[in-house]
Short mmCIF file of C-alpha atoms in Angstrom, two decimals:
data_model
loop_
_atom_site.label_atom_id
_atom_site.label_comp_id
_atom_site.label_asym_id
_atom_site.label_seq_id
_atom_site.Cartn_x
_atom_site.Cartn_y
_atom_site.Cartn_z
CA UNK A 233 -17.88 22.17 -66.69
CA UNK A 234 -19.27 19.10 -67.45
CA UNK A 235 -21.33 18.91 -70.91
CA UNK A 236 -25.00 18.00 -70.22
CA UNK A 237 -24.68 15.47 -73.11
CA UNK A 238 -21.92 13.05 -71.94
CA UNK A 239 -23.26 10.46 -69.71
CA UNK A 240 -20.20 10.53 -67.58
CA UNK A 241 -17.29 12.42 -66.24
CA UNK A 242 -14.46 9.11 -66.40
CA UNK A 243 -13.77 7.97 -69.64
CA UNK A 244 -11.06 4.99 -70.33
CA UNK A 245 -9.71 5.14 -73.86
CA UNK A 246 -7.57 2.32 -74.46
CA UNK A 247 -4.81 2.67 -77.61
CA UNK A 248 -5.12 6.50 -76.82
CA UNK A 249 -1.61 7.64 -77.33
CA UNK A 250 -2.16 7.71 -81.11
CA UNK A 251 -4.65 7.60 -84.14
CA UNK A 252 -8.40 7.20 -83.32
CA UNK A 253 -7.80 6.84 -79.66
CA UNK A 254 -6.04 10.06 -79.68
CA UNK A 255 -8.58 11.98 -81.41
CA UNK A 256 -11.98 10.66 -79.32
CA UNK A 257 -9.93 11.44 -76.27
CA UNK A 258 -9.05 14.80 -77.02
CA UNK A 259 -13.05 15.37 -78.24
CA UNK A 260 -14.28 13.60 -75.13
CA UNK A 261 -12.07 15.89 -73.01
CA UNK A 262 -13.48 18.81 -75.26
CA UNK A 263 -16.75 17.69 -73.94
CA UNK A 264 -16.39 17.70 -70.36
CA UNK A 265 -14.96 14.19 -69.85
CA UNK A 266 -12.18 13.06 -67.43
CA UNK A 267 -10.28 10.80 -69.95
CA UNK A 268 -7.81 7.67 -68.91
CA UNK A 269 -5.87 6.47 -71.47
CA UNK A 270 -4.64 3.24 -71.78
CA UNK A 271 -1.95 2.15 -74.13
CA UNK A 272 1.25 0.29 -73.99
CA UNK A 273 3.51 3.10 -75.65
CA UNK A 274 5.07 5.00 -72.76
CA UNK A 275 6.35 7.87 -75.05
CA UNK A 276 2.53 8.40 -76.77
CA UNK A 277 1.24 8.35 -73.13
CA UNK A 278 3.48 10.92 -72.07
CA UNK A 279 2.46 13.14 -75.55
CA UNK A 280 -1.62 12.55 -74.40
CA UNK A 281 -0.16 13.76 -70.73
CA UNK A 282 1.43 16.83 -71.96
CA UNK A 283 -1.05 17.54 -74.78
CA UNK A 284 -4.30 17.32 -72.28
CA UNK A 285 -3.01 18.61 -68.88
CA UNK A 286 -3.08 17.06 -65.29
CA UNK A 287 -7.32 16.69 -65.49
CA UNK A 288 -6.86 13.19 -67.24
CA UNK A 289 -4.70 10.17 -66.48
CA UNK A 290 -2.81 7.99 -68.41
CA UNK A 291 -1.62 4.21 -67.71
CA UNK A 292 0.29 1.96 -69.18
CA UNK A 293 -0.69 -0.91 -70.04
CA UNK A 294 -0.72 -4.27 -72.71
CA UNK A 295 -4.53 -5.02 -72.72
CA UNK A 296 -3.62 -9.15 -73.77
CA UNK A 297 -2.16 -9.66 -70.44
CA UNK A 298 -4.96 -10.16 -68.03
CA UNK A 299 -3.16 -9.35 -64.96
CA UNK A 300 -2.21 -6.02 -66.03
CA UNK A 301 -5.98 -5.26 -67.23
CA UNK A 302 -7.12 -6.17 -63.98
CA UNK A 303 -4.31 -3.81 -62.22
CA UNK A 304 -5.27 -1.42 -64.46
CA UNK A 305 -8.80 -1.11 -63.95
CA UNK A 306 -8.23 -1.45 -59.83
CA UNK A 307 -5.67 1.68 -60.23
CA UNK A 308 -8.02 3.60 -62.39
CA UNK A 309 -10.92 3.22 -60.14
CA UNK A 310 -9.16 4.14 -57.29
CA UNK A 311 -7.69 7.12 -58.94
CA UNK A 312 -10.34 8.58 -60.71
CA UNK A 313 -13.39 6.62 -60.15
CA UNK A 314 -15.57 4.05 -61.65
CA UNK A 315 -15.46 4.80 -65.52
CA UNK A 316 -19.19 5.56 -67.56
CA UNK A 317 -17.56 5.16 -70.64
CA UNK A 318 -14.93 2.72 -72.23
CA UNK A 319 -13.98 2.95 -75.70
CA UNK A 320 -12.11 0.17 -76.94
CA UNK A 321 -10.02 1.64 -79.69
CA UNK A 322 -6.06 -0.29 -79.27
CA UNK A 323 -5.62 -2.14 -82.51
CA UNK A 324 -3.34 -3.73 -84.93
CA UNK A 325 -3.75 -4.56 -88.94
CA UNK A 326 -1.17 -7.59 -88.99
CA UNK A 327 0.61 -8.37 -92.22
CA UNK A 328 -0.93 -7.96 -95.83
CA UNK A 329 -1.04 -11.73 -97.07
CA UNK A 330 -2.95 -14.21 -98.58
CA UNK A 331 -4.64 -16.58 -95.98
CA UNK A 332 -2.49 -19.41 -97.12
CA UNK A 333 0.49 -17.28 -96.49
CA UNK A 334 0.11 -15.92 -93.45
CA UNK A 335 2.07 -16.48 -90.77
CA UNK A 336 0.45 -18.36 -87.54
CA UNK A 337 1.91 -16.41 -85.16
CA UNK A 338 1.28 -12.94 -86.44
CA UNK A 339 -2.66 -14.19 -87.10
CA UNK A 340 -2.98 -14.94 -83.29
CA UNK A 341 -1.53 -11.48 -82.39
CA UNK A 342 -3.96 -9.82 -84.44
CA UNK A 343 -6.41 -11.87 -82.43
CA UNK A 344 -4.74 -11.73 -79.25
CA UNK A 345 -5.02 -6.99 -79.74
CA UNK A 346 -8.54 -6.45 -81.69
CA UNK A 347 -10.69 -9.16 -79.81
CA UNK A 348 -9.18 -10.78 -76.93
CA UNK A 349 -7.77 -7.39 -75.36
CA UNK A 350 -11.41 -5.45 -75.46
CA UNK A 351 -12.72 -8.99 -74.31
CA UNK A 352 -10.08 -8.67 -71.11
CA UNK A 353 -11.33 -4.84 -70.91
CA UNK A 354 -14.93 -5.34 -70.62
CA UNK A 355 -14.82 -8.05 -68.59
CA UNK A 356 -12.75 -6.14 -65.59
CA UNK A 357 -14.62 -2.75 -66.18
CA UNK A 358 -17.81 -3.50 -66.69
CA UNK A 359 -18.34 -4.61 -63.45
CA UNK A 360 -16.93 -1.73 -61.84
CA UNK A 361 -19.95 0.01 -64.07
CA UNK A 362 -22.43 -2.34 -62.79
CA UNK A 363 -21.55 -1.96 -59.35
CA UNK A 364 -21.56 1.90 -58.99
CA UNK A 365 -25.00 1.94 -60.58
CA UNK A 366 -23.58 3.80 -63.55
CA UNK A 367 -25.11 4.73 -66.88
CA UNK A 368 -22.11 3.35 -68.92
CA UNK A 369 -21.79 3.67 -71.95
CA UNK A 370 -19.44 1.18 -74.54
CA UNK A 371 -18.13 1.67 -77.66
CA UNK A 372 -15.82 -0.81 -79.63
CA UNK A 373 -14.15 0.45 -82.90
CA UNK A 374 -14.27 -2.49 -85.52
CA UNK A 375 -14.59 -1.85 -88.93
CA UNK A 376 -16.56 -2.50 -92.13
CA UNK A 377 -13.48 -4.93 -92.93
CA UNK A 378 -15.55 -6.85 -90.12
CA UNK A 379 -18.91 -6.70 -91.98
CA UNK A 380 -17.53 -7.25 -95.87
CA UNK A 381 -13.75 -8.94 -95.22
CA UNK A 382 -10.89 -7.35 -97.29
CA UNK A 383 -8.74 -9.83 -99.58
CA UNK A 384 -4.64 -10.09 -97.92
CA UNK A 385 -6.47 -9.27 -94.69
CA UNK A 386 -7.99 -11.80 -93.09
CA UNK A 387 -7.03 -11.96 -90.20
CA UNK A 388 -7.95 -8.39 -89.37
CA UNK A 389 -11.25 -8.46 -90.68
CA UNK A 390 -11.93 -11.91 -89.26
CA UNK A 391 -10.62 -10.07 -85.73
CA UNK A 392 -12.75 -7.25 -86.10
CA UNK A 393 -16.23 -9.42 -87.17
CA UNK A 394 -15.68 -11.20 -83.58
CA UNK A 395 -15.44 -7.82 -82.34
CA UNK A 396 -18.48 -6.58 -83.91
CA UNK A 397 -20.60 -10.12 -82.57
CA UNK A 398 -18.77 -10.10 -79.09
CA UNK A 399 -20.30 -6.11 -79.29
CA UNK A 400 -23.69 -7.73 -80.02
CA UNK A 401 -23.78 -10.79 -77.72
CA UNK A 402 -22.82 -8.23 -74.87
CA UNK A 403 -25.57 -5.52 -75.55
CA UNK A 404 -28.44 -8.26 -75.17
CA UNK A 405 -26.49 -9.11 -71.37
CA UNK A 406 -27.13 -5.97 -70.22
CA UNK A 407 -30.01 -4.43 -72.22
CA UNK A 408 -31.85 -4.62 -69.15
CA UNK A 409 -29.33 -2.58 -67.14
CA UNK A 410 -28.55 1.19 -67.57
CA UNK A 411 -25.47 0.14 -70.31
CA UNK A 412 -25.16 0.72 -73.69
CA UNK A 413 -22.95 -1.14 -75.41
CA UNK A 414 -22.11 -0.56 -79.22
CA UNK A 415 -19.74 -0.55 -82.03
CA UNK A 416 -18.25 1.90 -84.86
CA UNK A 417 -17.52 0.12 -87.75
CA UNK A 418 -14.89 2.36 -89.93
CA UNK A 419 -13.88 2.59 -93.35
CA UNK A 420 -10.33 2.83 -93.62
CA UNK A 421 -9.27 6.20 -91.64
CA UNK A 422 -5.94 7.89 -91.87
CA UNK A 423 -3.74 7.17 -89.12
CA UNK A 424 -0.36 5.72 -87.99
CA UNK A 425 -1.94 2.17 -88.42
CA UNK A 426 -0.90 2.64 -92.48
CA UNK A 427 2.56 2.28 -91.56
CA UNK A 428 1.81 -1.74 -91.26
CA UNK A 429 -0.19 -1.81 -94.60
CA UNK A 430 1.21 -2.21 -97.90
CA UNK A 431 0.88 0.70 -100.61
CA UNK A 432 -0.90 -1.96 -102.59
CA UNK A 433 -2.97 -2.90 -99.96
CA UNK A 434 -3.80 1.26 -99.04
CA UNK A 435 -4.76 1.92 -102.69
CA UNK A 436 -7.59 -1.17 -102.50
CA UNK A 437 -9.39 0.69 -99.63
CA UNK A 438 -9.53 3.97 -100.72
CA UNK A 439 -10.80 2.31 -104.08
CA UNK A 440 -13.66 0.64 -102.21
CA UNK A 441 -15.16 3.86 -100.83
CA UNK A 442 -17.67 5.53 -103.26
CA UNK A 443 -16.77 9.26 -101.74
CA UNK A 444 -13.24 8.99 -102.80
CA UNK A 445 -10.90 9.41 -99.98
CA UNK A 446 -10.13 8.34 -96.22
CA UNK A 447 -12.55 9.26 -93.24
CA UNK A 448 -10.47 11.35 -90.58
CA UNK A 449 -9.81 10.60 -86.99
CA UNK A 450 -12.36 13.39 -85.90
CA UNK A 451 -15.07 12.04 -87.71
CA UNK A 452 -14.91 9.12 -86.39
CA UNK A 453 -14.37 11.01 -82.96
CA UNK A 454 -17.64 12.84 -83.35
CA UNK A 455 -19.69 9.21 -83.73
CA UNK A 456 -18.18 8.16 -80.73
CA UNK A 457 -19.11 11.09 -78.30
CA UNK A 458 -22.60 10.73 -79.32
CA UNK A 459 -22.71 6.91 -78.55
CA UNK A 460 -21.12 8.02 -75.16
CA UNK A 461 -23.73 10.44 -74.36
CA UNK A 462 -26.92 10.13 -72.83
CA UNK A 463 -28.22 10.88 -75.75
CA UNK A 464 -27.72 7.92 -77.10
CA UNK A 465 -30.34 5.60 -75.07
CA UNK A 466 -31.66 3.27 -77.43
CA UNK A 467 -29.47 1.54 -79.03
CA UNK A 468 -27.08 -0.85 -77.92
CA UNK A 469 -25.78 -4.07 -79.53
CA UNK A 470 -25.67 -1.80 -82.07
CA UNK A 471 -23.15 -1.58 -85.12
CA UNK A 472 -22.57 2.10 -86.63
CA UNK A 473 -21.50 2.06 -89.72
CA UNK A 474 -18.42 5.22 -91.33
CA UNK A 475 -17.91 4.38 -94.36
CA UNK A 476 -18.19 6.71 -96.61
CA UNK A 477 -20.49 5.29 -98.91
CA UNK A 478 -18.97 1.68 -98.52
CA UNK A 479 -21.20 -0.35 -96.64
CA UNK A 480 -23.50 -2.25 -98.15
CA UNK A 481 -25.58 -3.79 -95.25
#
C-alpha cells in the first residue's frame, strides 16, 4: 500500500546499486515507493533487482553522458511513469591531494559525477514532473565538505558546494510550482566510497565530527524520505545539514 506520507509512488535513485543510494532506496521502497535505480554498475543493479523484487526497476546508466540520461528518463517514463521524486545520490571522492597536486583530469571527473551528472538529471526529469502536474519532490546529497571544504579534497568539496548552489538556484525556479527541491548535506558516512580515500584522509573526518564516529547510510536514508514526502512542503532550496555535530553554519 502506498504510505500516506510519500508524495509519490515513482522514485528514481540514481548511484543506487551501493552506499547511500542503496539504503534510501530500500527505505523509500519500505515506504510505499516504486523505486528506479540508476547506476552504471551492472552487477550492483542486478544485487538492488534481486534484493527488492520485480515492483522496482533498475537501469543502467552513466549520468555524464547526456544521451543516455535522456534515454533513460524516456524508458523510465514509459515504464513506470513520470517520477515524483529524484534523489540524486551517484558520486565520486577523486584522489586525496593537495590542490597543486592534483591531477587535471581526475578534478574534471569529479566534476563531470557530483555536479554535471545531477545537472543532466534534473534537467531531463524535471520536465517530465512539470508536465504530469506532479508534486515532485528533489533531493541532492552534497555534503558539509560543500559548506566548510576539507584540506587534500578540493575538488570534491568544490563539486559538492556547486551542488549545494545549483540545489538553491533551482528551488527559487520552481518555488512557484508544486516542486520541492532540496539538498542533504552529510558528514562523512560509512560506505564503499572509503575505498577511494586515504586512511590519513578517513581519520581527518571522523576527527572533525564532535559526536565521535561516522553517520550511517540509514540515517541519512531517514532525512531523505521525509524531504520526499508531502510532508515536507515548505522548504525547498533548502540545505539539510547531518553532521553530527560538525556544521557550523
Amino acid at each position: 500500500m502506498q504510505s500516506a506520507h510519500l508524495a509519490a509512488p515513482v522514485a528514481v535513485i540514481t548511484g543506487a546499486a551501493s552506499g547511500i543510494g542503496l539504503a534510501i532506496a530500500q527505505r523509500l521502497a519500505r515506504d510505499g515507493a516504486r523505486v528506479v535505480a540508476w547506476d552504471r554498475a551492472p552487477d550492483g543493479l542486478a544485487r538492488f533487482e534481486q534484493a527488492l523484487g520485480a515492483a522496482h526497476g533498475a537501469v543502467q546508466v552513466d549520468v555524464t553522458n547526456e544521451a543516455a540520461v535522456q534515454a533513460a528518463a524516456a524508458l523510465t517514463a514509459q515504464r513506470w511513469g513520470p517520477p515524483q521524486m529524484l534523489v540524486n545520490s551517484a558520486g565520486i571522492t577523486g584522489p586525496n591531494a593537495r590542490l597543486a597536486d592534483y591531477p587535471a583530469d581526475a578534478w574534471r571527473q569529479v566534476f563531470e559525477v557530483n555536479t554535471h551528472g545531477p545537472f543532466l538529471v534534473c534537467k531531463h526529469l524535471l520536465p517530465l514532473m512539470e508536465q504530469a502536474g506532479l508534486s515532485g519532490r528533489v533531493v541532492n546529497i552534497a555534503s558539509v565538505a560543500g559548506k566548510e571544504g576539507n584540506p587534500n579534497a578540493s575538488a570534491y568539496s568544490a563539486s559538492k558546494a556547486a551542488l549545494i548552489a545549483m540545489t538553491k538556484s533551482l528551488g527559487k525556479e520552481y518555488a512557484a510550482s508544486p516542486i520541492r527541491i532540496n539538498c542533504v548535506a552529510p558528514a562523512a558516512v560509512q560506505t564503499p566510497m572509503f575505498d577511494q580515500m586515504t586512511a590519513e584522509h578517513i581519520a581527518f573526518m571522523k576527527s572533525k565530527i564532535p559526536m565521535g564516529r561516522f553517520g550511517t547510510t540509514d540515517e541519512v536514508a531517514a532525512l531523505v524520505a521525509w524531504l520526499c514526502s508531502a510532508e515536507c512542503s515548505f522548504s525547498t532550496g533548502a540545505v539539510f545539514d547531518l553532521s553530527g555535530g560538525r556544521a557550523t553554519y
